[in-house]
Amino acid sequence: MDFNNLPRHIAIIMDGNGRWAKRRGLPRTSGHSAGAENFRTIATYCKDIGIQYLTVYAFSTENWRRPPEEVSTIMGLLDKYLHEAIERMERDRVKMKFFGDTSVLSPKLRALIERTAEISSQYEGCQVNICVNYGGRDEIIRAAKRLAETGVAFSEENFAGEMYSAGIPDPDMIIRPGGEMRISNFLLWQAAYSELYFTDTLWPDFSKDELNKAIFSFQHRDRRFGGI
Ligand code: IPE
Ligand code: IPE
Ligand code: MG
């Protein structure tokens, strides 16, 4: 893998936590804890090697269909993760942003999300976007509504400017661990020319080495963007 030719923006669908736990005879919730821990490892690694943007899918607009206990465990883990992230901010120095409709989350979690985004805004090294209650279709509808309200022309540029990702380059590569080969409503607009990478490795086992392998694969793709 060539460290001088890295993708600028990597996006990851952090999938497979439940199966990881099941294989170990553990409750699904342990899988989510292990997944959150791995997110920390991978985000730090991305910052260390010089990835400029990392976007991760943590909770989709469809994940509310899960049993309420599982949903509240995931929200609890997010709360815990954010408290720890604030404590470690000085050391980690990553800018954190949140994509998704946070208006339906608990006021406590919302406040924590806003606080994390605000105090991390001073850091420039790597920007980590965490997608919570995020859906690609929801994002597109929201952008359309905002454009209609402002009366601005419906151009690709204006549309992109109303996405959560406004001002950020599209992901060069979307990685999905966990064995499924689908997008599951992730970054539908931004994925237009992203290189897709799928692996059977479950998210809690997706190591730095696995990321290197994915980047290596990316570096050997021929990106034509419709040209020749
Ligand atoms: C991803 O892991 C985490 C979320 C969707 C919140 P899963 O919980 O979907 O794990 P599997 O796919 O059931 O193994
Ligand atoms: C996608 O995983 C969402 C996240 C990883 C947050 P899912 O487990 O929800 O996706 P499906 O249901 O297998 O498509
Ligand atoms: Mg899943």
Short mmCIF file of N, CA and C and ligand atoms in Angstrom, two decimals, residues 13-22 28 31-32 57-60 63 66 70 74 176-178 180 182 202-204, ligand 1:
data_model
loop_
_atom_site.label_atom_id
_atom_site.label_comp_id
_atom_site.label_asym_id
_atom_site.label_seq_id
_atom_site.Cartn_x
_atom_site.Cartn_y
_atom_site.Cartn_z
N ILE A 13 -19.46 1.50 6.31
CA ILE A 13 -20.72 0.99 6.87
C ILE A 13 -20.30 -0.02 7.94
N MET A 14 -20.42 0.38 9.20
CA MET A 14 -19.87 -0.44 10.29
C MET A 14 -20.85 -1.59 10.62
N ASP A 15 -20.82 -2.63 9.80
CA ASP A 15 -21.82 -3.70 9.93
C ASP A 15 -21.22 -5.01 10.44
N GLY A 16 -22.03 -5.78 11.14
CA GLY A 16 -21.64 -7.12 11.57
C GLY A 16 -21.44 -7.28 13.08
N ASN A 17 -21.79 -6.25 13.83
CA ASN A 17 -21.62 -6.31 15.29
C ASN A 17 -22.42 -7.44 15.92
N GLY A 18 -23.69 -7.57 15.48
CA GLY A 18 -24.57 -8.57 16.07
C GLY A 18 -24.05 -9.98 15.83
N ARG A 19 -23.64 -10.26 14.59
CA ARG A 19 -23.13 -11.60 14.25
C ARG A 19 -21.81 -11.88 14.96
N TRP A 20 -21.00 -10.85 15.11
CA TRP A 20 -19.72 -11.01 15.83
C TRP A 20 -20.00 -11.52 17.25
N ALA A 21 -21.00 -10.92 17.90
CA ALA A 21 -21.35 -11.31 19.27
C ALA A 21 -21.95 -12.71 19.29
N LYS A 22 -22.85 -12.96 18.36
CA LYS A 22 -23.53 -14.24 18.31
C LYS A 22 -22.53 -15.40 18.19
N ARG A 28 -26.07 -9.45 21.56
CA ARG A 28 -25.76 -8.52 20.46
C ARG A 28 -25.14 -7.22 20.96
N GLY A 31 -21.55 -6.95 20.96
CA GLY A 31 -21.04 -6.69 19.62
C GLY A 31 -21.00 -5.19 19.35
N HIS A 32 -22.02 -4.49 19.82
CA HIS A 32 -22.04 -3.04 19.61
C HIS A 32 -20.92 -2.35 20.42
N TYR A 57 -21.11 5.04 9.27
CA TYR A 57 -22.54 4.82 9.43
C TYR A 57 -22.73 4.14 10.78
N ALA A 58 -23.34 4.84 11.72
CA ALA A 58 -23.49 4.29 13.07
C ALA A 58 -24.93 3.83 13.34
N PHE A 59 -25.90 4.58 12.79
CA PHE A 59 -27.31 4.23 13.04
C PHE A 59 -28.15 4.80 11.90
N SER A 60 -28.90 3.93 11.23
CA SER A 60 -29.65 4.37 10.06
C SER A 60 -31.08 4.76 10.44
N ASN A 63 -32.85 1.68 11.38
CA ASN A 63 -32.46 0.90 12.56
C ASN A 63 -33.41 1.03 13.74
N ARG A 66 -35.44 -2.06 15.10
CA ARG A 66 -34.89 -3.08 16.02
C ARG A 66 -35.60 -3.04 17.36
N GLU A 70 -32.36 -2.93 22.12
CA GLU A 70 -31.13 -2.81 21.33
C GLU A 70 -30.89 -1.36 20.94
N ILE A 74 -27.63 1.01 21.88
CA ILE A 74 -26.80 1.71 20.90
C ILE A 74 -26.72 3.21 21.26
N ARG A 176 -17.64 -1.77 3.17
CA ARG A 176 -18.66 -2.43 3.98
C ARG A 176 -18.15 -3.76 4.50
N PRO A 177 -17.76 -3.84 5.75
CA PRO A 177 -17.48 -5.13 6.37
C PRO A 177 -18.80 -5.83 6.65
N GLY A 178 -18.76 -7.09 7.06
CA GLY A 178 -19.97 -7.79 7.50
C GLY A 178 -20.60 -8.67 6.45
N GLU A 180 -22.39 -8.27 3.70
CA GLU A 180 -23.53 -7.90 2.85
C GLU A 180 -23.03 -7.01 1.71
N ARG A 182 -24.57 -4.52 -0.13
CA ARG A 182 -25.59 -3.50 -0.42
C ARG A 182 -25.21 -2.21 0.28
N LEU A 202 -16.17 -9.14 9.99
CA LEU A 202 -17.20 -8.41 10.72
C LEU A 202 -16.58 -7.14 11.31
N TRP A 203 -17.38 -6.08 11.45
CA TRP A 203 -16.82 -4.79 11.84
C TRP A 203 -15.91 -4.84 13.08
N PRO A 204 -16.29 -5.51 14.17
CA PRO A 204 -15.38 -5.48 15.33
C PRO A 204 -14.01 -6.10 15.04
C1 IPE B 1 -24.11 -2.75 12.73
O1 IPE B 1 -24.12 -4.06 13.18
C2 IPE B 1 -24.55 -1.78 13.80
C3 IPE B 1 -25.84 -1.12 13.50
C4 IPE B 1 -26.57 -1.30 12.46
C5 IPE B 1 -26.31 -0.20 14.51
P1 IPE B 1 -25.43 -4.94 13.16
O2 IPE B 1 -26.12 -4.77 14.48
O3 IPE B 1 -26.27 -4.65 11.98
O4 IPE B 1 -24.82 -6.40 13.08
P2 IPE B 1 -25.40 -7.61 12.26
O5 IPE B 1 -25.51 -7.16 10.83
O6 IPE B 1 -26.74 -7.93 12.83
O7 IPE B 1 -24.41 -8.69 12.44
#
